[in-house]
């Protein structure tokens, strides 16, 4: 009985040393585990902090506006003459709405059609060709779209319409439509692919043609996803700046026709912000316009969330 | 009664054929449009491109100016913005995928990230202007541009990381836990290596977008450069290539402005495509090998 004890005793210092090293390593791992948890948590908090910064910095300056100009004037007057202290932003707001509506009018049929082609009709090799090409389109900088609009689209529109300049909401809407196309298309594509196979099988079993399956079964089933895609495209269209600036004409007036040079919220901000004093009503008005953009995109995101939640329940 | 062929089914079949043709035609048109656009941009600029154009200083009056400093600034600002945004953005994405409990608070965090990613870039420009030009009073600088751009990148980085980490199968995590690894150890040694290709792809996407971003830079880094090549000073004005394209197109008075704009646009698109492909290509190749 003595031998094992002895051998144990002879091993003890060695083992103790070993277990101390192990314990150190173990502690280090636990510490790293705890610290990393804090780090990841603070990263996400930093994101929220940025959102807070955006709202506070823009909102604070924006609200100073209503000390100088009444909300009724800002939102309802179409007269924007900052040199004479007249700040009516209604024209920009209405133009933004017109531009967004026109963009979607052009982009939605094309993008949903492309999504249907990708998800339902095209053979596999064509899908794996179209999808990366659309991703390519996302990567092109907005300023390049604007430049193309200026150098290719505007001369083209001038020739077709006989208008002198060709810039206005139509040109801007065409450029924007191309920019939101991949966004709407890829998300609708995902929504259509997510429609369960058995829906289609049931419809085919009843003798439907492929068009009938698409129009009466697949698209209605993917409706929520497609609407989310359209709204996401809308947030891009509303917030896009540089591409619009280059083709819309930058004149603060209501877009009465498709070729009236006009201005939207984003383009007006970027054209004028560098010319104004920080402590001026003009600057406050521009910040108020940015704040409006912020509110519009938050509302759109909330709509997408509500849509998504309902889909989750079903 | 003939069930298989009456007027109604014949019409449906005809419509089906027409629609199929219509969808294919639409697809072909859109693809043609995209390639024609890419071809237009690249063919106008690339053939005239000379290496010295990429390093020479821009000219205000004489023709023959280059884009050296603005191209340098583009990469410099992109580097600064990624340096700031990758640790935080990837960290936030890992938190949302691995740590976030399923409760109200996480829901609120998610709304925050989504709202932040929907904020128009011009608003980030205004924020950068307010913080750096007004609050700190350092004016329009490379630093301001880089930080503002980093803020713009954050939500997108968080989203791509979260998706990449979520796509890692759960059982290999459990295998790690079964060996007694801590959560962080599992993330570092098991989850991240598996998710890395997807994260890298996401980062490339973000970098490509940031490289071409102009609305933020125009407000925070300005419309001019310090006029020197290789200017690493964080506090000099930092016009980037995208902004230069805008400047040349709208305000420049040199006679070859049009050519400079064409060439700048071509370089811009070329670099963005390069950023998108360069890092993805090895990954794509790896995936193909694994697949077979």
Coordinates of C-alpha atoms in Angstrom, one line a residue:
Chain A
X1 CA 0.0 0.0 0.0
X2 CA 3.0 2.2 0.5
X3 CA 4.2 2.3 -3.1
X4 CA 1.3 4.2 -4.7
X5 CA 1.4 6.8 -2.0
X6 CA 5.1 7.3 -2.6
X7 CA 4.6 7.5 -6.3
X8 CA 1.8 10.0 -5.8
X9 CA 4.0 12.0 -3.5
X10 CA 6.8 12.1 -6.0
X11 CA 4.4 13.3 -8.7
X12 CA 2.7 16.0 -6.5
X13 CA 5.1 18.9 -7.1
X14 CA 5.0 18.3 -10.8
X15 CA 1.2 17.9 -10.9
X16 CA 0.7 21.0 -8.7
X17 CA 2.8 23.0 -11.0
X18 CA 0.8 21.7 -13.9
X19 CA -2.5 22.5 -12.3
X20 CA -1.3 26.0 -11.5
X21 CA -0.5 26.5 -15.1
X22 CA -3.9 25.1 -16.1
X23 CA -5.7 27.2 -13.6
X24 CA -3.9 30.3 -14.9
X25 CA -5.0 29.4 -18.4
X26 CA -8.5 28.7 -17.3
X27 CA -8.7 32.0 -15.5
X28 CA -7.4 33.8 -18.5
X29 CA -10.0 32.2 -20.7
X30 CA -12.8 33.1 -18.2
X31 CA -11.5 36.7 -18.1
X32 CA -11.3 36.9 -21.9
X33 CA -14.8 35.4 -22.1
X34 CA -16.2 38.1 -19.7
X35 CA -14.3 41.0 -21.3
X36 CA -15.2 40.0 -24.8
X37 CA -18.9 39.9 -23.8
X38 CA -18.6 43.5 -22.6
X39 CA -16.8 44.5 -25.8
X40 CA -19.4 43.0 -28.1
X41 CA -22.2 44.6 -26.0
X42 CA -20.5 48.0 -26.1
X43 CA -20.1 47.7 -29.9
X44 CA -23.8 47.4 -30.3
X45 CA -24.4 50.2 -27.8
X46 CA -22.0 52.4 -29.9
X47 CA -24.3 51.8 -32.9
X48 CA -27.3 53.0 -30.9
X49 CA -25.2 55.9 -29.6
X50 CA -24.5 56.9 -33.3
X51 CA -28.2 56.9 -34.0
X52 CA -28.8 59.0 -30.9
X53 CA -26.1 61.4 -32.0
X54 CA -27.7 61.7 -35.4
X55 CA -31.1 62.5 -34.0
X56 CA -29.8 64.9 -31.3
X57 CA -27.4 66.8 -33.5
X58 CA -29.8 67.2 -36.5
X59 CA -32.9 67.6 -34.4
X60 CA -31.4 70.2 -32.0
X61 CA -30.4 72.5 -34.9
X62 CA -33.6 71.7 -36.8
X63 CA -35.9 72.8 -34.0
X64 CA -34.2 76.2 -33.7
X65 CA -35.9 76.9 -37.0
X66 CA -39.3 77.3 -35.4
X67 CA -38.0 80.1 -33.3
X68 CA -37.7 82.2 -36.5
X69 CA -40.2 80.7 -38.9
X70 CA -43.6 79.3 -38.2
X71 CA -44.1 75.6 -38.9
X72 CA -47.1 76.5 -41.1
X73 CA -44.9 78.6 -43.4
X74 CA -42.2 76.0 -43.6
X75 CA -44.5 73.1 -44.5
X76 CA -47.1 74.9 -46.5
X77 CA -45.4 77.8 -48.4
X78 CA -44.0 77.1 -51.8
X79 CA -41.8 80.2 -51.7
X80 CA -38.1 79.4 -50.9
X81 CA -36.1 82.6 -51.1
X82 CA -33.6 82.4 -48.3
X83 CA -31.9 85.6 -49.3
X84 CA -35.0 87.4 -48.2
X85 CA -35.6 85.2 -45.2
X86 CA -38.5 83.4 -46.8
X87 CA -38.3 79.7 -46.0
X88 CA -41.1 77.7 -47.5
X89 CA -40.1 74.1 -48.1
X90 CA -43.3 72.7 -49.4
X91 CA -42.0 72.6 -53.0
X92 CA -39.1 70.3 -51.9
X93 CA -41.3 68.1 -49.9
X94 CA -43.8 67.7 -52.8
X95 CA -41.0 67.2 -55.3
X96 CA -39.5 64.5 -53.2
X97 CA -42.9 62.7 -53.1
X98 CA -43.4 63.1 -56.8
X99 CA -39.9 61.9 -57.6
X100 CA -40.2 58.9 -55.3
X101 CA -43.6 57.9 -56.8
X102 CA -42.3 58.3 -60.4
X103 CA -39.2 56.3 -59.6
X104 CA -41.3 53.4 -58.1
X105 CA -43.7 53.6 -61.1
X106 CA -40.8 52.9 -63.4
X107 CA -38.8 50.6 -61.1
X108 CA -41.4 48.3 -59.5
X109 CA -42.8 46.6 -62.7
X110 CA -39.3 46.1 -64.1
X111 CA -37.7 44.8 -60.8
X112 CA -40.6 42.5 -59.9
X113 CA -40.5 41.2 -63.4
X114 CA -36.8 40.5 -63.1
X115 CA -37.4 38.9 -59.7
X116 CA -40.0 36.6 -61.2
X117 CA -37.7 35.7 -64.1
X118 CA -34.9 34.9 -61.6
X119 CA -36.9 32.9 -59.2
X120 CA -39.5 31.1 -61.4
X121 CA -38.7 31.0 -65.0
X122 CA -35.0 31.2 -65.8
X123 CA -32.9 28.1 -66.0
X124 CA -30.2 27.7 -63.3
X125 CA -27.2 29.0 -65.3
X126 CA -29.1 32.1 -66.1
X127 CA -30.0 32.7 -62.5
X128 CA -26.4 32.4 -61.5
X129 CA -25.6 35.0 -64.2
X130 CA -28.3 37.6 -63.5
X131 CA -27.9 37.7 -59.7
X132 CA -24.2 38.7 -59.6
X133 CA -24.7 41.2 -62.4
X134 CA -27.4 42.9 -60.4
X135 CA -25.1 42.9 -57.4
X136 CA -22.6 44.7 -59.7
X137 CA -25.2 47.4 -60.2
X138 CA -25.4 48.0 -56.5
X139 CA -21.7 48.6 -56.3
X140 CA -21.5 51.4 -58.8
X141 CA -21.2 54.7 -57.0
X142 CA -24.2 57.1 -57.0
X143 CA -22.0 59.9 -58.4
X144 CA -21.3 57.7 -61.5
X145 CA -25.0 57.2 -62.0
X146 CA -25.4 60.9 -61.9
X147 CA -22.6 61.5 -64.3
X148 CA -24.1 58.9 -66.7
X149 CA -27.4 60.6 -66.4
X150 CA -25.8 63.9 -67.2
X151 CA -23.7 62.8 -70.2
X152 CA -25.9 60.0 -71.7
X153 CA -29.5 60.3 -70.5
X154 CA -30.0 64.1 -70.7
X155 CA -28.8 64.4 -74.3
X156 CA -31.1 61.5 -75.1
X157 CA -34.1 63.1 -73.4
X158 CA -33.4 66.4 -75.1
X159 CA -33.5 64.7 -78.5
X160 CA -36.7 62.8 -77.8
X161 CA -38.7 65.5 -76.1
X162 CA -37.3 68.6 -77.9
X163 CA -37.0 70.3 -74.5
X164 CA -34.1 72.7 -74.2
X165 CA -32.4 71.2 -71.1
X166 CA -33.9 67.8 -70.4
X167 CA -33.3 67.9 -66.7
X168 CA -36.1 67.6 -64.2
X169 CA -37.9 64.9 -62.3
X170 CA -38.2 62.5 -65.2
X171 CA -34.4 62.3 -65.7
X172 CA -33.9 62.0 -62.0
X173 CA -36.6 59.3 -61.7
X174 CA -35.0 57.3 -64.6
X175 CA -31.6 57.4 -62.9
X176 CA -33.1 56.5 -59.5
X177 CA -35.1 53.7 -61.0
X178 CA -31.9 52.0 -62.2
X179 CA -30.4 52.5 -58.8
X180 CA -33.2 50.9 -56.8
X181 CA -33.8 48.2 -59.3
X182 CA -31.3 45.7 -57.8
X183 CA -32.5 46.4 -54.3
X184 CA -36.1 45.7 -55.1
X185 CA -35.3 42.8 -57.4
X186 CA -33.0 40.9 -55.0
X187 CA -35.3 41.1 -52.0
X188 CA -38.5 40.3 -54.1
X189 CA -36.5 37.4 -55.5
X190 CA -35.8 36.1 -52.0
X191 CA -39.5 36.5 -51.1
X192 CA -40.6 34.6 -54.1
X193 CA -38.1 31.8 -53.6
X194 CA -39.3 31.5 -50.0
X195 CA -42.9 30.6 -51.2
X196 CA -43.4 26.9 -50.3
X197 CA -43.0 24.5 -53.2
X198 CA -46.3 22.8 -52.4
X199 CA -48.3 25.9 -53.2
X200 CA -47.0 25.7 -56.8
X201 CA -47.5 22.0 -57.0
X202 CA -51.1 22.3 -55.9
X203 CA -51.7 24.9 -58.6
X204 CA -50.0 23.0 -61.3
X205 CA -52.0 19.9 -60.3
X206 CA -55.1 21.8 -61.0
X207 CA -53.9 22.4 -64.5
X208 CA -52.7 26.0 -64.2
X209 CA -50.2 27.4 -66.7
X210 CA -47.0 28.9 -65.3
X211 CA -48.3 32.4 -65.8
X212 CA -51.4 31.6 -63.8
X213 CA -49.3 30.1 -61.0
X214 CA -47.1 33.2 -60.9
X215 CA -50.0 35.7 -61.0
X216 CA -52.5 34.0 -58.8
X217 CA -50.4 31.9 -56.3
X218 CA -46.8 32.9 -56.1
X219 CA -47.0 36.7 -56.2
X220 CA -50.0 36.9 -53.7
X221 CA -48.1 34.5 -51.4
X222 CA -44.9 36.6 -51.6
X223 CA -46.8 39.9 -51.4
X224 CA -45.5 41.0 -48.0
X225 CA -41.9 40.4 -49.0
X226 CA -42.3 42.3 -52.2
X227 CA -43.9 45.2 -50.4
X228 CA -41.0 45.3 -48.0
X229 CA -38.6 45.3 -51.0
X230 CA -40.5 48.2 -52.6
X231 CA -40.4 50.2 -49.3
X232 CA -36.7 49.5 -48.9
X233 CA -36.2 50.8 -52.5
X234 CA -38.2 53.9 -51.4
X235 CA -35.8 54.6 -48.6
X236 CA -33.0 54.5 -51.1
X237 CA -34.8 56.8 -53.5
X238 CA -35.8 59.3 -50.9
X239 CA -32.3 59.6 -49.4
X240 CA -30.3 59.5 -52.6
X241 CA -28.4 62.8 -53.1
X242 CA -25.6 63.0 -55.6
X243 CA -27.2 61.2 -58.5
X244 CA -30.2 63.4 -58.2
X245 CA -28.3 66.6 -57.9
X246 CA -26.7 66.1 -61.2
X247 CA -29.8 65.7 -63.3
X248 CA -32.7 67.5 -61.6
X249 CA -31.8 71.1 -62.4
X250 CA -31.5 72.4 -58.9
X251 CA -34.1 75.2 -59.0
X252 CA -36.3 75.7 -56.0
X253 CA -39.7 75.4 -57.6
X254 CA -42.5 72.9 -57.8
X255 CA -42.1 70.3 -60.6
X256 CA -45.1 71.2 -62.6
X257 CA -44.1 69.0 -65.6
X258 CA -41.7 66.2 -66.1
X259 CA -39.0 68.6 -67.5
X260 CA -39.3 71.5 -65.0
X261 CA -35.9 72.0 -63.4
X262 CA -36.6 71.6 -59.8
X263 CA -35.1 70.5 -56.5
X264 CA -35.8 67.9 -53.8
X265 CA -34.9 67.8 -50.1
X266 CA -31.5 66.1 -50.5
X267 CA -30.3 68.0 -53.5
X268 CA -31.3 71.3 -51.9
X269 CA -29.3 70.5 -48.8
X270 CA -26.1 69.5 -50.5
X271 CA -26.3 72.5 -52.9
X272 CA -26.8 75.1 -50.2
X273 CA -25.2 73.9 -47.0
X274 CA -21.7 75.0 -47.8
X275 CA -22.8 78.6 -48.4
X276 CA -24.5 79.3 -45.1
X277 CA -23.5 80.4 -41.7
X278 CA -23.9 77.8 -39.0
X279 CA -26.0 80.2 -36.8
X280 CA -28.5 81.2 -39.4
X281 CA -32.1 80.6 -40.0
X282 CA -31.1 79.3 -43.5
X283 CA -28.9 76.6 -41.9
X284 CA -31.7 75.7 -39.4
X285 CA -34.1 75.3 -42.3
X286 CA -31.7 72.9 -44.1
X287 CA -31.3 70.9 -41.0
X288 CA -35.1 70.7 -40.6
X289 CA -35.2 69.3 -44.2
X290 CA -32.6 66.7 -43.2
X291 CA -34.6 65.9 -40.1
X292 CA -37.7 65.4 -42.3
X293 CA -35.7 62.9 -44.4
X294 CA -34.7 61.1 -41.2
X295 CA -38.3 60.9 -40.1
X296 CA -39.5 59.6 -43.5
X297 CA -36.9 56.8 -43.5
X298 CA -37.7 55.9 -39.9
X299 CA -41.4 55.6 -40.7
X300 CA -40.7 53.5 -43.8
X301 CA -38.4 51.2 -41.7
X302 CA -41.2 50.8 -39.1
X303 CA -43.7 49.8 -41.8
X304 CA -41.2 47.1 -43.0
X305 CA -41.0 45.8 -39.4
X306 CA -44.7 45.6 -39.0
X307 CA -45.0 43.8 -42.3
X308 CA -42.2 41.4 -41.3
X309 CA -43.7 40.7 -37.9
X310 CA -47.1 39.7 -39.4
X311 CA -45.4 37.4 -41.8
X312 CA -43.7 35.8 -38.8
X313 CA -47.0 35.2 -37.0
X314 CA -48.7 33.6 -40.0
Chain B
X1 CA -66.6 17.0 -73.7
X2 CA -63.0 17.7 -74.5
X3 CA -61.3 18.6 -71.3
X4 CA -57.8 19.1 -72.5
X5 CA -58.4 21.6 -75.3
X6 CA -61.1 24.3 -75.3
X7 CA -61.0 27.9 -76.0
X8 CA -60.2 28.9 -72.4
X9 CA -57.2 26.6 -72.0
X10 CA -55.9 27.6 -75.5
X11 CA -56.0 31.2 -74.4
X12 CA -54.3 30.5 -71.1
X13 CA -51.5 28.6 -72.9
X14 CA -51.1 31.4 -75.4
X15 CA -50.9 34.0 -72.6
X16 CA -48.4 31.8 -70.8
X17 CA -46.2 31.7 -73.8
X18 CA -46.4 35.4 -74.4
X19 CA -45.6 36.1 -70.8
X20 CA -42.7 33.8 -70.7
X21 CA -41.3 35.5 -73.8
X22 CA -42.0 38.9 -72.2
X23 CA -40.1 38.0 -69.0
X24 CA -37.1 36.8 -71.0
X25 CA -37.2 39.9 -73.1
X26 CA -37.3 42.1 -70.0
X27 CA -34.4 40.2 -68.5
X28 CA -32.4 40.5 -71.7
X29 CA -33.1 44.2 -72.0
X30 CA -32.1 44.9 -68.4
X31 CA -28.9 42.9 -68.8
X32 CA -28.1 44.7 -72.0
X33 CA -28.7 48.0 -70.4
X34 CA -26.4 47.2 -67.5
X35 CA -23.5 46.0 -69.7
X36 CA -24.0 48.9 -72.1
X37 CA -23.7 51.3 -69.1
X38 CA -20.5 49.6 -67.8
X39 CA -19.1 49.6 -71.3
X40 CA -19.9 53.2 -71.8
X41 CA -18.2 54.3 -68.6
X42 CA -15.1 52.2 -69.1
X43 CA -14.7 52.7 -72.8
X44 CA -14.9 56.5 -72.6
X45 CA -12.2 56.7 -69.9
X46 CA -9.9 53.7 -69.9
X47 CA -8.5 53.9 -73.5
X48 CA -7.3 57.5 -72.8
X49 CA -5.9 56.6 -69.4
X50 CA -2.2 57.1 -69.0
X51 CA -0.3 56.1 -65.8
X52 CA 0.8 59.7 -65.1
X53 CA -2.9 60.8 -64.9
X54 CA -3.2 58.7 -61.8
X55 CA -0.3 60.4 -60.0
X56 CA -0.3 64.0 -61.4
X57 CA -1.7 66.9 -59.4
X58 CA -5.0 68.4 -60.6
X59 CA -4.8 71.6 -62.5
X60 CA -7.1 74.6 -62.1
X61 CA -6.5 76.4 -65.4
X62 CA -4.2 74.4 -67.7
X63 CA -5.3 71.2 -69.3
X64 CA -3.5 68.0 -68.5
X65 CA -4.2 67.8 -64.8
X66 CA -4.2 64.4 -63.0
X67 CA -6.0 62.9 -60.1
X68 CA -3.1 61.9 -57.9
X69 CA -4.0 63.4 -54.5
X70 CA -7.7 62.8 -54.8
X71 CA -7.1 59.1 -55.6
X72 CA -4.8 58.9 -52.7
X73 CA -7.3 60.6 -50.4
X74 CA -10.0 58.1 -51.6
X75 CA -7.9 55.2 -50.3
X76 CA -6.7 57.0 -47.3
X77 CA -10.2 58.0 -46.1
X78 CA -11.5 54.5 -47.0
X79 CA -8.7 53.0 -44.9
X80 CA -9.4 55.3 -41.9
X81 CA -13.1 54.6 -42.1
X82 CA -12.6 50.8 -42.2
X83 CA -10.1 51.0 -39.4
X84 CA -12.7 52.6 -37.2
X85 CA -15.8 50.8 -38.4
X86 CA -14.7 47.2 -38.7
X87 CA -13.9 46.5 -35.0
X88 CA -17.2 48.1 -33.8
X89 CA -19.4 46.9 -36.7
X90 CA -18.2 43.3 -36.6
X91 CA -18.4 43.3 -32.8
X92 CA -22.0 44.6 -32.9
X93 CA -22.8 41.9 -35.5
X94 CA -21.4 39.2 -33.3
X95 CA -23.3 40.4 -30.3
X96 CA -26.6 40.4 -32.3
X97 CA -25.9 36.9 -33.6
X98 CA -24.3 35.2 -30.6
X99 CA -25.2 37.0 -27.4
X100 CA -28.4 38.9 -27.8
X101 CA -31.2 37.2 -25.8
X102 CA -34.6 37.0 -27.4
X103 CA -36.4 39.8 -25.6
X104 CA -37.7 43.3 -25.9
X105 CA -34.3 45.0 -25.4
X106 CA -32.8 43.1 -28.3
X107 CA -35.8 44.1 -30.4
X108 CA -35.1 47.7 -29.6
X109 CA -31.4 47.2 -30.5
X110 CA -32.5 45.7 -33.8
X111 CA -34.8 48.6 -34.6
X112 CA -31.8 50.9 -33.8
X113 CA -29.5 49.1 -36.3
X114 CA -32.2 49.1 -39.0
X115 CA -33.0 52.7 -38.5
X116 CA -29.4 53.6 -38.6
X117 CA -28.9 51.7 -41.9
X118 CA -31.8 53.7 -43.4
X119 CA -30.4 57.1 -42.5
X120 CA -29.7 58.9 -45.8
X121 CA -26.0 59.5 -46.3
X122 CA -26.5 63.2 -46.6
X123 CA -27.6 63.2 -43.0
X124 CA -24.4 61.6 -41.9
X125 CA -22.7 64.4 -43.8
X126 CA -24.5 67.0 -41.9
X127 CA -23.7 65.2 -38.6
X128 CA -20.0 65.1 -39.5
X129 CA -20.2 68.8 -40.4
X130 CA -21.8 69.6 -37.1
X131 CA -19.3 67.6 -35.0
X132 CA -16.0 68.4 -36.8
X133 CA -16.5 71.7 -38.4
X134 CA -18.7 73.3 -35.7
X135 CA -18.2 71.5 -32.5
X136 CA -14.4 70.8 -32.7
X137 CA -13.8 73.6 -35.2
X138 CA -11.2 71.8 -37.3
X139 CA -13.0 72.5 -40.6
X140 CA -13.2 70.1 -43.5
X141 CA -10.6 67.4 -43.0
X142 CA -9.6 63.9 -43.9
X143 CA -10.2 62.9 -40.3
X144 CA -13.8 64.2 -40.4
X145 CA -14.5 62.5 -43.7
X146 CA -13.1 59.2 -42.5
X147 CA -15.0 59.2 -39.2
X148 CA -18.3 60.2 -40.9
X149 CA -17.8 57.5 -43.5
X150 CA -17.2 55.0 -40.7
X151 CA -20.5 55.9 -39.1
X152 CA -22.2 55.3 -42.4
X153 CA -20.5 51.9 -42.7
X154 CA -21.4 50.7 -39.2
X155 CA -24.9 49.4 -39.6
X156 CA -24.1 47.6 -42.9
X157 CA -21.1 45.9 -41.4
X158 CA -23.1 44.8 -38.4
X159 CA -25.8 43.3 -40.6
X160 CA -23.4 41.4 -42.9
X161 CA -21.5 40.1 -39.8
X162 CA -24.7 39.0 -38.1
X163 CA -25.9 37.2 -41.2
X164 CA -22.5 35.5 -41.7
X165 CA -22.3 34.4 -38.0
X166 CA -25.9 33.1 -38.0
X167 CA -25.2 31.0 -41.0
X168 CA -22.6 28.9 -39.0
X169 CA -24.3 25.6 -38.1
X170 CA -25.1 25.2 -34.4
X171 CA -23.7 21.7 -33.9
X172 CA -20.1 22.7 -34.4
X173 CA -20.6 25.3 -31.7
X174 CA -22.0 22.6 -29.4
X175 CA -19.0 20.4 -30.2
X176 CA -16.8 23.3 -28.9
X177 CA -18.8 23.7 -25.7
X178 CA -18.7 20.0 -25.1
X179 CA -14.9 20.3 -25.0
X180 CA -15.3 22.8 -22.2
X181 CA -14.5 25.9 -24.3
X182 CA -15.7 29.3 -23.1
X183 CA -18.1 31.1 -25.3
X184 CA -15.5 33.6 -26.5
X185 CA -13.1 30.8 -27.3
X186 CA -15.7 29.1 -29.4
X187 CA -16.5 32.3 -31.3
X188 CA -12.8 32.9 -31.9
X189 CA -11.6 29.5 -32.8
X190 CA -14.7 27.9 -34.3
X191 CA -17.4 30.4 -35.4
X192 CA -15.2 33.2 -36.8
X193 CA -13.0 30.9 -39.0
X194 CA -16.2 29.4 -40.6
X195 CA -17.9 32.7 -41.0
X196 CA -14.8 34.6 -42.3
X197 CA -15.4 34.2 -46.0
X198 CA -18.9 35.7 -45.7
X199 CA -17.7 38.5 -43.5
X200 CA -14.9 39.3 -45.9
X201 CA -17.3 39.5 -48.8
X202 CA -19.5 41.8 -46.7
X203 CA -16.6 44.0 -45.9
X204 CA -15.7 44.3 -49.6
X205 CA -19.3 45.3 -50.4
X206 CA -19.1 48.0 -47.7
X207 CA -15.7 49.1 -48.8
X208 CA -16.8 49.4 -52.4
X209 CA -19.8 51.5 -51.4
X210 CA -17.6 53.7 -49.1
X211 CA -15.0 54.2 -51.9
X212 CA -17.6 55.7 -54.2
X213 CA -19.5 57.6 -51.5
X214 CA -19.7 61.3 -52.2
X215 CA -22.5 63.0 -50.3
X216 CA -20.8 62.4 -46.9
X217 CA -17.3 63.4 -48.1
X218 CA -18.4 66.6 -49.9
X219 CA -19.8 67.9 -46.6
X220 CA -17.1 66.7 -44.2
X221 CA -13.8 66.5 -46.2
X222 CA -14.5 69.4 -48.7
X223 CA -13.9 70.2 -52.3
X224 CA -10.2 70.7 -52.2
X225 CA -6.9 69.0 -51.5
X226 CA -3.8 70.2 -49.8
X227 CA -2.2 70.2 -53.3
X228 CA 0.5 67.7 -52.3
X229 CA 0.9 64.1 -53.2
X230 CA 1.2 61.5 -50.3
X231 CA -0.2 63.9 -47.7
X232 CA -0.8 61.8 -44.6
X233 CA -1.8 64.7 -42.4
X234 CA -5.2 63.9 -40.9
X235 CA -6.1 67.6 -40.8
X236 CA -5.7 68.6 -44.4
X237 CA -8.7 68.8 -46.7
X238 CA -9.5 65.6 -48.3
X239 CA -11.3 65.7 -51.6
X240 CA -11.8 62.1 -52.9
X241 CA -12.1 60.8 -56.4
X242 CA -15.9 60.6 -56.3
X243 CA -16.1 64.2 -55.1
X244 CA -13.5 65.3 -57.7
X245 CA -15.8 63.8 -60.4
X246 CA -18.6 66.1 -59.1
X247 CA -16.3 69.1 -58.8
X248 CA -14.9 68.7 -62.3
X249 CA -18.3 68.2 -63.8
X250 CA -20.0 71.2 -62.0
X251 CA -17.4 73.8 -61.1
X252 CA -14.1 73.3 -62.9
X253 CA -13.1 75.7 -65.6
X254 CA -10.3 73.8 -67.2
X255 CA -10.9 73.0 -70.9
X256 CA -10.3 69.3 -70.7
X257 CA -12.8 69.0 -67.8
X258 CA -14.9 66.6 -69.8
X259 CA -12.0 64.2 -70.4
X260 CA -10.9 64.3 -66.8
X261 CA -14.5 63.5 -65.7
X262 CA -14.7 60.6 -68.2
X263 CA -11.4 59.2 -67.0
X264 CA -12.2 59.8 -63.3
X265 CA -15.5 58.0 -63.7
X266 CA -13.8 55.1 -65.4
X267 CA -11.1 54.8 -62.7
X268 CA -13.8 55.1 -60.0
X269 CA -15.9 52.2 -61.4
X270 CA -12.8 50.2 -62.2
X271 CA -11.6 50.4 -58.6
X272 CA -15.0 49.6 -57.1
X273 CA -15.3 46.5 -59.4
X274 CA -11.8 45.6 -58.4
X275 CA -12.6 45.9 -54.7
X276 CA -15.6 43.7 -55.2
X277 CA -13.8 41.0 -57.2
X278 CA -10.4 41.0 -55.8
X279 CA -11.3 39.6 -52.4
X280 CA -14.3 37.5 -53.5
X281 CA -12.5 35.7 -56.3
X282 CA -10.3 33.5 -54.1
X283 CA -13.3 32.7 -51.9
X284 CA -15.4 31.8 -54.9
X285 CA -12.6 29.6 -56.1
X286 CA -12.3 27.9 -52.7
X287 CA -16.1 27.3 -52.7
X288 CA -15.9 25.7 -56.1
X289 CA -13.2 23.4 -55.0
X290 CA -15.1 22.4 -51.9
X291 CA -18.2 21.9 -53.9
X292 CA -16.6 19.3 -56.2

